[in-house]
PDB file of C-alpha atoms in Angstrom:
ATOM      1  CA  MET L   1     -15.463 -14.422  -2.047  1.00 82.00           C
ATOM      2  CA  PRO L   2     -13.651 -11.219  -3.078  1.00 89.00           C
ATOM      3  CA  ARG L   3     -14.595  -9.755  -6.431  1.00 94.00           C
ATOM      4  CA  PRO L   4     -11.846  -9.726  -9.092  1.00 94.00           C
ATOM      5  CA  GLU L   5     -11.909  -5.923  -9.204  1.00 96.00           C
ATOM      6  CA  GLN L   6     -10.904  -5.766  -5.533  1.00 97.00           C
ATOM      7  CA  PHE L   7      -7.422  -7.132  -6.257  1.00 98.00           C
ATOM      8  CA  SER L   8      -4.915  -4.339  -6.853  1.00 98.00           C
ATOM      9  CA  ALA L   9      -1.573  -5.130  -8.480  1.00 98.00           C
ATOM     10  CA  ASN L  10       1.274  -3.185  -6.925  1.00 98.00           C
ATOM     11  CA  ILE L  11       3.336  -2.318  -9.987  1.00 98.00           C
ATOM     12  CA  GLY L  12       6.195  -1.119  -7.815  1.00 97.00           C
ATOM     13  CA  MET L  13       6.863  -4.806  -7.029  1.00 96.00           C
ATOM     14  CA  LEU L  14       5.070  -6.711  -9.788  1.00 98.00           C
ATOM     15  CA  PHE L  15       5.990  -6.726 -13.483  1.00 97.00           C
ATOM     16  CA  THR L  16       9.361  -5.170 -12.585  1.00 96.00           C
ATOM     17  CA  GLU L  17      11.100  -6.906 -15.485  1.00 95.00           C
ATOM     18  CA  LEU L  18       9.344  -4.239 -17.578  1.00 96.00           C
ATOM     19  CA  PRO L  19       9.984  -0.484 -17.747  1.00 96.00           C
ATOM     20  CA  PHE L  20       7.689   1.341 -15.348  1.00 96.00           C
ATOM     21  CA  MET L  21       5.308   2.762 -17.952  1.00 97.00           C
ATOM     22  CA  LYS L  22       4.795  -0.647 -19.610  1.00 97.00           C
ATOM     23  CA  ARG L  23       3.594  -2.244 -16.383  1.00 98.00           C
ATOM     24  CA  PHE L  24       0.101  -0.747 -16.701  1.00 98.00           C
ATOM     25  CA  GLN L  25      -0.701  -2.673 -19.868  1.00 98.00           C
ATOM     26  CA  ALA L  26       0.919  -5.783 -18.409  1.00 97.00           C
ATOM     27  CA  ALA L  27      -1.332  -5.571 -15.356  1.00 98.00           C
ATOM     28  CA  TYR L  28      -4.420  -5.242 -17.531  1.00 98.00           C
ATOM     29  CA  ALA L  29      -3.360  -8.184 -19.687  1.00 98.00           C
ATOM     30  CA  ALA L  30      -2.855 -10.278 -16.536  1.00 97.00           C
ATOM     31  CA  GLY L  31      -6.490  -9.690 -15.585  1.00 97.00           C
ATOM     32  CA  PHE L  32      -6.306  -6.746 -13.197  1.00 98.00           C
ATOM     33  CA  SER L  33      -8.646  -3.762 -13.206  1.00 98.00           C
ATOM     34  CA  VAL L  34      -6.838  -1.863 -10.457  1.00 98.00           C
ATOM     35  CA  VAL L  35      -3.210  -1.063  -9.651  1.00 98.00           C
ATOM     36  CA  GLU L  36      -1.311   0.672  -6.871  1.00 98.00           C
ATOM     37  CA  ILE L  37       2.195   2.100  -6.688  1.00 98.00           C
ATOM     38  CA  ASN L  38       4.616   2.004  -3.761  1.00 96.00           C
ATOM     39  CA  THR L  39       7.693   3.539  -5.382  1.00 94.00           C
ATOM     40  CA  GLN L  40       8.785   7.087  -6.075  1.00 95.00           C
ATOM     41  CA  ASP L  41       9.332   6.223  -9.756  1.00 92.00           C
ATOM     42  CA  MET L  42       5.898   7.566 -10.540  1.00 96.00           C
ATOM     43  CA  PHE L  43       6.959  11.116  -9.702  1.00 97.00           C
ATOM     44  CA  ASP L  44       9.523  11.011 -12.499  1.00 96.00           C
ATOM     45  CA  VAL L  45       6.510  10.935 -14.815  1.00 97.00           C
ATOM     46  CA  PRO L  46       4.149  13.913 -15.213  1.00 97.00           C
ATOM     47  CA  ALA L  47       0.781  13.157 -13.641  1.00 97.00           C
ATOM     48  CA  VAL L  48      -1.001  13.739 -16.942  1.00 98.00           C
ATOM     49  CA  ASP L  49       1.112  11.006 -18.567  1.00 98.00           C
ATOM     50  CA  LEU L  50       0.329   8.600 -15.748  1.00 98.00           C
ATOM     51  CA  ARG L  51      -3.351   9.337 -16.201  1.00 98.00           C
ATOM     52  CA  GLY L  52      -2.945   8.541 -19.887  1.00 98.00           C
ATOM     53  CA  ALA L  53      -1.278   5.214 -19.074  1.00 98.00           C
ATOM     54  CA  LEU L  54      -4.088   4.311 -16.669  1.00 98.00           C
ATOM     55  CA  ASN L  55      -6.764   5.286 -19.163  1.00 98.00           C
ATOM     56  CA  ASP L  56      -5.090   3.456 -22.049  1.00 97.00           C
ATOM     57  CA  ALA L  57      -4.980   0.285 -19.948  1.00 98.00           C
ATOM     58  CA  ASN L  58      -8.516   0.786 -18.581  1.00 97.00           C
ATOM     59  CA  LEU L  59      -7.183   0.739 -15.006  1.00 98.00           C
ATOM     60  CA  LYS L  60      -8.007   2.528 -11.772  1.00 98.00           C
ATOM     61  CA  LEU L  61      -5.370   3.634  -9.266  1.00 98.00           C
ATOM     62  CA  ALA L  62      -6.229   2.409  -5.778  1.00 98.00           C
ATOM     63  CA  LEU L  63      -3.314   3.877  -3.820  1.00 98.00           C
ATOM     64  CA  PHE L  64       0.115   5.404  -4.144  1.00 98.00           C
ATOM     65  CA  ASN L  65       2.861   6.306  -1.712  1.00 98.00           C
ATOM     66  CA  MET L  66       3.011  10.025  -1.061  1.00 98.00           C
ATOM     67  CA  ARG L  67       5.842  12.003  -2.589  1.00 98.00           C
ATOM     68  CA  SER L  68       8.809  11.980  -0.230  1.00 96.00           C
ATOM     69  CA  THR L  69      12.423  13.084  -0.225  1.00 92.00           C
ATOM     70  CA  SER L  70      13.638   9.724   1.082  1.00 88.00           C
ATOM     71  CA  ARG L  71      12.669   6.118   0.419  1.00 85.00           C
ATOM     72  CA  LEU L  72      10.939   5.645   3.780  1.00 93.00           C
ATOM     73  CA  GLY L  73       9.404   9.110   4.095  1.00 94.00           C
ATOM     74  CA  GLU L  74       9.838  12.073   6.408  1.00 95.00           C
ATOM     75  CA  ALA L  75       6.455  12.458   8.117  1.00 96.00           C
ATOM     76  CA  ALA L  76       7.920  11.639  11.553  1.00 95.00           C
ATOM     77  CA  GLN L  77      11.245  13.392  11.016  1.00 94.00           C
ATOM     78  CA  PRO L  78      11.855  16.521  13.133  1.00 93.00           C
ATOM     79  CA  GLY L  79      13.315  19.333  11.051  1.00 91.00           C
ATOM     80  CA  LYS L  80      11.782  17.994   7.831  1.00 93.00           C
ATOM     81  CA  GLU L  81       8.430  19.760   8.126  1.00 95.00           C
ATOM     82  CA  LYS L  82       9.076  22.042   5.149  1.00 96.00           C
ATOM     83  CA  GLU L  83      10.057  19.101   2.972  1.00 96.00           C
ATOM     84  CA  PHE L  84       6.918  17.267   4.069  1.00 97.00           C
ATOM     85  CA  GLU L  85       4.738  20.248   3.117  1.00 97.00           C
ATOM     86  CA  LYS L  86       6.287  20.473  -0.351  1.00 97.00           C
ATOM     87  CA  CYS L  87       5.780  16.751  -0.871  1.00 98.00           C
ATOM     88  CA  LEU L  88       2.206  17.024   0.369  1.00 98.00           C
ATOM     89  CA  GLN L  89       1.385  19.644  -2.263  1.00 98.00           C
ATOM     90  CA  ILE L  90       2.877  17.472  -5.014  1.00 98.00           C
ATOM     91  CA  THR L  91       0.870  14.522  -3.701  1.00 98.00           C
ATOM     92  CA  LYS L  92      -2.279  16.636  -3.868  1.00 98.00           C
ATOM     93  CA  GLU L  93      -1.640  17.440  -7.523  1.00 98.00           C
ATOM     94  CA  TYR L  94      -1.223  13.751  -8.372  1.00 98.00           C
ATOM     95  CA  CYS L  95      -4.346  12.772  -6.410  1.00 98.00           C
ATOM     96  CA  ILE L  96      -6.386  15.246  -8.408  1.00 98.00           C
ATOM     97  CA  GLU L  97      -4.969  14.292 -11.805  1.00 98.00           C
ATOM     98  CA  LEU L  98      -5.117  10.538 -11.178  1.00 98.00           C
ATOM     99  CA  ASN L  99      -8.424  10.531  -9.290  1.00 98.00           C
ATOM    100  CA  CYS L 100      -6.784   8.481  -6.561  1.00 98.00           C
ATOM    101  CA  LYS L 101      -8.548   8.406  -3.196  1.00 98.00           C
ATOM    102  CA  THR L 102      -5.969   6.719  -0.942  1.00 98.00           C
ATOM    103  CA  VAL L 103      -2.320   7.495  -0.249  1.00 98.00           C
ATOM    104  CA  HIS L 104       0.297   5.952   2.026  1.00 98.00           C
ATOM    105  CA  CYS L 105       2.165   8.414   4.243  1.00 98.00           C
ATOM    106  CA  MET L 106       5.524   7.036   5.369  1.00 97.00           C
ATOM    107  CA  ALA L 107       7.061   8.025   8.697  1.00 96.00           C
ATOM    108  CA  GLY L 108      10.749   7.355   8.119  1.00 94.00           C
ATOM    109  CA  ASP L 109      13.220   5.771  10.498  1.00 92.00           C
ATOM    110  CA  VAL L 110      13.724   6.326  14.218  1.00 89.00           C
ATOM    111  CA  HIS L 111      15.401   9.709  14.695  1.00 77.00           C
ATOM    112  CA  GLN L 112      18.065  10.760  17.174  1.00 71.00           C
ATOM    113  CA  ASP L 113      15.459  12.982  18.842  1.00 65.00           C
ATOM    114  CA  THR L 114      12.887  10.219  19.366  1.00 75.00           C
ATOM    115  CA  GLU L 115      10.741  12.217  21.809  1.00 82.00           C
ATOM    116  CA  ALA L 116      10.095  14.830  19.134  1.00 88.00           C
ATOM    117  CA  GLN L 117       9.047  12.325  16.499  1.00 93.00           C
ATOM    118  CA  MET L 118       5.562  11.514  17.730  1.00 94.00           C
ATOM    119  CA  PRO L 119       4.244  15.105  17.852  1.00 95.00           C
ATOM    120  CA  VAL L 120       5.834  15.813  14.455  1.00 96.00           C
ATOM    121  CA  PHE L 121       4.152  12.743  12.961  1.00 96.00           C
ATOM    122  CA  ILE L 122       0.773  13.624  14.462  1.00 97.00           C
ATOM    123  CA  ASN L 123       0.960  17.243  13.294  1.00 97.00           C
ATOM    124  CA  ASN L 124       1.990  16.236   9.778  1.00 98.00           C
ATOM    125  CA  LEU L 125      -0.870  13.744   9.573  1.00 98.00           C
ATOM    126  CA  LYS L 126      -3.299  16.419  10.699  1.00 98.00           C
ATOM    127  CA  ARG L 127      -1.919  18.678   8.005  1.00 98.00           C
ATOM    128  CA  ALA L 128      -2.242  15.921   5.383  1.00 98.00           C
ATOM    129  CA  ALA L 129      -5.874  15.401   6.397  1.00 98.00           C
ATOM    130  CA  GLU L 130      -6.467  19.144   6.115  1.00 98.00           C
ATOM    131  CA  VAL L 131      -5.035  19.284   2.580  1.00 98.00           C
ATOM    132  CA  LEU L 132      -6.237  15.957   1.155  1.00 98.00           C
ATOM    133  CA  GLY L 133      -9.412  15.314   3.122  1.00 97.00           C
ATOM    134  CA  PRO L 134     -11.502  17.867   1.187  1.00 97.00           C
ATOM    135  CA  LEU L 135     -10.637  15.913  -1.978  1.00 98.00           C
ATOM    136  CA  GLY L 136     -12.081  12.759  -0.453  1.00 98.00           C
ATOM    137  CA  VAL L 137      -8.601  11.272  -0.063  1.00 98.00           C
ATOM    138  CA  THR L 138      -7.737   8.935   2.811  1.00 98.00           C
ATOM    139  CA  VAL L 139      -4.210   9.117   4.231  1.00 98.00           C
ATOM    140  CA  CYS L 140      -2.973   5.730   5.483  1.00 98.00           C
ATOM    141  CA  ILE L 141      -0.121   4.855   7.822  1.00 98.00           C
ATOM    142  CA  GLU L 142       1.461   1.401   7.820  1.00 98.00           C
ATOM    143  CA  PRO L 143       3.595  -0.355  10.437  1.00 97.00           C
ATOM    144  CA  LEU L 144       6.591  -2.205   8.984  1.00 97.00           C
ATOM    145  CA  ASN L 145       8.056  -5.298  10.603  1.00 95.00           C
ATOM    146  CA  GLU L 146      11.454  -5.035  12.243  1.00 93.00           C
ATOM    147  CA  ARG L 147      12.904  -7.985  10.336  1.00 93.00           C
ATOM    148  CA  LEU L 148      12.475  -6.062   7.084  1.00 90.00           C
ATOM    149  CA  ARG L 149      12.876  -2.482   8.384  1.00 92.00           C
ATOM    150  CA  PRO L 150      14.529  -2.644  11.832  1.00 91.00           C
ATOM    151  CA  ASN L 151      14.717   1.132  12.288  1.00 93.00           C
ATOM    152  CA  TYR L 152      11.331   2.200  10.935  1.00 94.00           C
ATOM    153  CA  PHE L 153       9.430   4.487  13.306  1.00 94.00           C
ATOM    154  CA  LEU L 154       5.965   2.918  13.090  1.00 95.00           C
ATOM    155  CA  LYS L 155       6.327  -0.600  14.500  1.00 95.00           C
ATOM    156  CA  SER L 156       2.873  -2.084  15.149  1.00 96.00           C
ATOM    157  CA  ASN L 157      -0.841  -1.764  14.478  1.00 97.00           C
ATOM    158  CA  HIS L 158      -1.305  -0.996  18.169  1.00 97.00           C
ATOM    159  CA  MET L 159       1.075   1.949  17.886  1.00 96.00           C
ATOM    160  CA  ALA L 160      -0.668   3.107  14.711  1.00 97.00           C
ATOM    161  CA  ALA L 161      -4.084   2.935  16.404  1.00 97.00           C
ATOM    162  CA  GLY L 162      -2.842   5.222  19.161  1.00 97.00           C
ATOM    163  CA  ILE L 163      -1.602   7.719  16.576  1.00 97.00           C
ATOM    164  CA  LEU L 164      -4.914   7.627  14.706  1.00 98.00           C
ATOM    165  CA  SER L 165      -6.694   8.388  17.976  1.00 97.00           C
ATOM    166  CA  GLU L 166      -4.437  11.407  18.538  1.00 97.00           C
ATOM    167  CA  VAL L 167      -4.924  12.671  14.993  1.00 97.00           C
ATOM    168  CA  GLY L 168      -8.672  12.302  15.309  1.00 97.00           C
ATOM    169  CA  SER L 169      -9.549  12.573  11.625  1.00 97.00           C
ATOM    170  CA  LYS L 170     -11.789  10.354   9.524  1.00 97.00           C
ATOM    171  CA  HIS L 171      -9.362  11.032   6.666  1.00 98.00           C
ATOM    172  CA  VAL L 172      -6.413   9.279   8.359  1.00 98.00           C
ATOM    173  CA  LYS L 173      -6.564   5.485   8.670  1.00 98.00           C
ATOM    174  CA  LEU L 174      -4.502   2.325   8.967  1.00 98.00           C
ATOM    175  CA  LEU L 175      -2.932   0.452   6.090  1.00 98.00           C
ATOM    176  CA  PHE L 176      -3.286  -3.118   7.379  1.00 98.00           C
ATOM    177  CA  ASP L 177      -0.699  -5.373   5.771  1.00 98.00           C
ATOM    178  CA  PHE L 178      -1.107  -9.088   6.544  1.00 97.00           C
ATOM    179  CA  TYR L 179       2.562  -9.798   5.798  1.00 97.00           C
ATOM    180  CA  HIS L 180       3.855  -7.202   8.254  1.00 97.00           C
ATOM    181  CA  THR L 181       1.204  -8.041  10.851  1.00 98.00           C
ATOM    182  CA  GLN L 182       2.030 -11.755  10.801  1.00 97.00           C
ATOM    183  CA  ILE L 183       5.730 -11.080  11.381  1.00 96.00           C
ATOM    184  CA  ILE L 184       5.148  -8.381  14.012  1.00 96.00           C
ATOM    185  CA  GLY L 185       2.823 -10.406  16.204  1.00 94.00           C
ATOM    186  CA  GLY L 186       0.727 -12.954  14.330  1.00 91.00           C
ATOM    187  CA  ASP L 187      -2.839 -13.678  15.501  1.00 94.00           C
ATOM    188  CA  LEU L 188      -4.013 -12.369  12.150  1.00 95.00           C
ATOM    189  CA  THR L 189      -7.715 -13.083  12.457  1.00 96.00           C
ATOM    190  CA  MET L 190      -8.103 -11.338  15.800  1.00 96.00           C
ATOM    191  CA  ALA L 191      -5.953  -8.448  14.577  1.00 97.00           C
ATOM    192  CA  LEU L 192      -8.168  -8.139  11.509  1.00 97.00           C
ATOM    193  CA  TYR L 193     -11.336  -7.995  13.594  1.00 96.00           C
ATOM    194  CA  GLU L 194      -9.760  -5.441  15.940  1.00 97.00           C
ATOM    195  CA  TYR L 195      -8.282  -3.070  13.388  1.00 97.00           C
ATOM    196  CA  LEU L 196     -10.477  -3.351  10.301  1.00 97.00           C
ATOM    197  CA  PRO L 197     -12.826  -0.556  11.479  1.00 96.00           C
ATOM    198  CA  ALA L 198      -9.836   1.819  11.429  1.00 97.00           C
ATOM    199  CA  THR L 199      -8.432   0.460   8.150  1.00 98.00           C
ATOM    200  CA  GLY L 200      -8.375   2.320   4.869  1.00 98.00           C
ATOM    201  CA  HIS L 201      -6.524  -0.254   2.752  1.00 98.00           C
ATOM    202  CA  LEU L 202      -5.416  -3.895   2.962  1.00 98.00           C
ATOM    203  CA  GLN L 203      -2.312  -5.515   1.494  1.00 98.00           C
ATOM    204  CA  LEU L 204      -1.353  -9.183   1.060  1.00 97.00           C
ATOM    205  CA  ALA L 205       1.914 -11.065   0.684  1.00 97.00           C
ATOM    206  CA  GLY L 206       3.172 -14.498   1.557  1.00 96.00           C
ATOM    207  CA  VAL L 207       5.092 -15.106   4.763  1.00 96.00           C
ATOM    208  CA  PRO L 208       7.980 -15.518   5.444  1.00 95.00           C
ATOM    209  CA  ASP L 209       9.459 -14.603   2.059  1.00 93.00           C
ATOM    210  CA  ARG L 210       7.027 -11.952   0.791  1.00 95.00           C
ATOM    211  CA  HIS L 211       6.223 -13.921  -2.339  1.00 96.00           C
ATOM    212  CA  GLU L 212       2.847 -14.889  -3.816  1.00 96.00           C
ATOM    213  CA  PRO L 213       0.154 -15.230  -1.121  1.00 95.00           C
ATOM    214  CA  ASP L 214      -0.666 -18.774  -2.223  1.00 91.00           C
ATOM    215  CA  ASN L 215      -0.803 -22.115  -0.438  1.00 85.00           C
ATOM    216  CA  THR L 216       2.987 -22.509  -0.438  1.00 89.00           C
ATOM    217  CA  GLN L 217       3.374 -19.903   2.336  1.00 90.00           C
ATOM    218  CA  GLU L 218       2.537 -20.032   6.049  1.00 93.00           C
ATOM    219  CA  VAL L 219      -0.555 -17.785   5.959  1.00 95.00           C
ATOM    220  CA  ASN L 220      -3.819 -19.415   4.828  1.00 95.00           C
ATOM    221  CA  TYR L 221      -5.208 -16.642   2.655  1.00 95.00           C
ATOM    222  CA  ASP L 222      -8.239 -18.666   1.601  1.00 94.00           C
ATOM    223  CA  PHE L 223      -9.279 -18.538   5.256  1.00 95.00           C
ATOM    224  CA  ILE L 224      -8.350 -14.852   5.607  1.00 95.00           C
ATOM    225  CA  LEU L 225     -10.334 -13.845   2.528  1.00 95.00           C
ATOM    226  CA  ALA L 226     -13.311 -15.825   3.772  1.00 95.00           C
ATOM    227  CA  GLU L 227     -13.133 -13.882   7.034  1.00 96.00           C
ATOM    228  CA  LEU L 228     -13.133 -10.646   5.042  1.00 95.00           C
ATOM    229  CA  ASP L 229     -16.327 -11.852   3.392  1.00 94.00           C
ATOM    230  CA  LYS L 230     -17.898 -12.341   6.819  1.00 94.00           C
ATOM    231  CA  LEU L 231     -16.857  -8.799   7.700  1.00 95.00           C
ATOM    232  CA  GLU L 232     -18.374  -7.548   4.403  1.00 94.00           C
ATOM    233  CA  TYR L 233     -15.138  -5.855   3.384  1.00 96.00           C
ATOM    234  CA  ASN L 234     -15.582  -4.198   0.006  1.00 95.00           C
ATOM    235  CA  GLY L 235     -12.300  -2.319  -0.287  1.00 97.00           C
ATOM    236  CA  TYR L 236      -9.176  -3.060  -2.293  1.00 98.00           C
ATOM    237  CA  LEU L 237      -6.753  -5.919  -1.648  1.00 98.00           C
ATOM    238  CA  GLY L 238      -3.291  -4.718  -2.561  1.00 98.00           C
ATOM    239  CA  LEU L 239      -0.890  -7.373  -3.836  1.00 98.00           C
ATOM    240  CA  GLU L 240       2.416  -6.046  -2.541  1.00 97.00           C
ATOM    241  CA  TYR L 241       4.832  -8.925  -2.986  1.00 97.00           C
ATOM    242  CA  THR L 242       7.863  -9.943  -5.016  1.00 96.00           C
ATOM    243  CA  PRO L 243       7.355 -12.841  -7.449  1.00 96.00           C
ATOM    244  CA  ARG L 244       9.341 -15.894  -6.347  1.00 92.00           C
ATOM    245  CA  ARG L 245      10.688 -16.155  -9.919  1.00 88.00           C
ATOM    246  CA  GLY L 246      12.278 -12.721  -9.540  1.00 85.00           C
ATOM    247  CA  ARG L 247      12.528 -10.435 -12.549  1.00 84.00           C
ATOM    248  CA  LYS L 248      12.592 -13.078 -15.250  1.00 89.00           C
ATOM    249  CA  PRO L 249      10.300 -12.408 -18.227  1.00 90.00           C
ATOM    250  CA  GLY L 250       6.785 -13.470 -17.269  1.00 90.00           C
ATOM    251  CA  ALA L 251       7.702 -13.961 -13.602  1.00 92.00           C
ATOM    252  CA  THR L 252       4.642 -12.124 -12.305  1.00 96.00           C
ATOM    253  CA  GLU L 253       2.170 -13.821 -14.640  1.00 95.00           C
ATOM    254  CA  GLN L 254       3.531 -17.289 -13.838  1.00 94.00           C
ATOM    255  CA  GLY L 255       2.734 -16.715 -10.172  1.00 95.00           C
ATOM    256  CA  LEU L 256      -0.873 -15.565 -10.576  1.00 96.00           C
ATOM    257  CA  GLY L 257      -2.532 -18.961 -10.775  1.00 94.00           C
ATOM    258  CA  TRP L 258      -3.824 -18.652  -7.210  1.00 94.00           C
ATOM    259  CA  LEU L 259      -6.009 -15.728  -8.363  1.00 95.00           C
ATOM    260  CA  LEU L 260      -7.967 -17.714 -10.945  1.00 95.00           C
ATOM    261  CA  GLN L 261     -10.373 -18.968  -8.299  1.00 93.00           C
ATOM    262  CA  TYR L 262     -11.246 -15.332  -7.541  1.00 94.00           C
ATOM    263  CA  GLY L 263     -11.969 -14.464 -11.163  1.00 94.00           C
ATOM    264  CA  VAL L 264      -8.729 -12.663 -12.033  1.00 94.00           C
ATOM    265  CA  VAL L 265      -8.262 -14.146 -15.506  1.00 93.00           C
ATOM    266  CA  PRO L 266      -5.704 -13.115 -18.161  1.00 93.00           C
ATOM    267  CA  ARG L 267      -7.098 -11.049 -21.022  1.00 89.00           C
ATOM    268  CA  ALA L 268      -6.381 -11.401 -24.719  1.00 75.00           C
ATOM    269  CA  VAL L 269      -4.855  -8.068 -25.775  1.00 70.00           C
TER     270      VAL L 269
END
């Protein structure tokens, strides 16, 4: 059974009825010890202030999306190499200040010059490993399903595995998202066994609606988490989903009952 401290609340999608800086305390009160961030909102806040918010809430930061100039990134965008380098240096500063050891590097959409995209992506990932690797930071890449992001460059775990092989760095790994993987091709258990050795971070969400990963959705996460136990996975489990109750007050907390069995219990604060 996963330990409660393995579950990481993605405060880019959870607690969104609250202002960004109030979500840290809300996550702690809900029983979390770890958070992650998938939005660029964090870069509107000085890193030192984010560190203060994490410390005040007694939280660790498991992962954040690298600084980018567009919502879906520019790592596989020809002609955007200078922008990527600037964003990489900002990301480095935040990794150091926040003591965060995993980042998500987004590729961006399919470009007009598709043949040029792959070498650009590989070179940028090599550069990210060169800059962030010495800090002990892992750079993750994540395929997104075509139903949600029809034009996104990175389309499958198989494609990602080929890119990781080309990059050839222990500091660049896969972000394995069960929600995206189920929609892309299913066969989750076999995919998990195949790709976990190359994985640097896992994320969960219900399918098909990307709500709470509980027993109301099509994926049996009790079974999946038991398989992770068999595989002796000790990393974080990112909860990257939108509460089915939307942004109503208390929407996130009302959907966390499925986590009680794993020891994630609300705190009195």
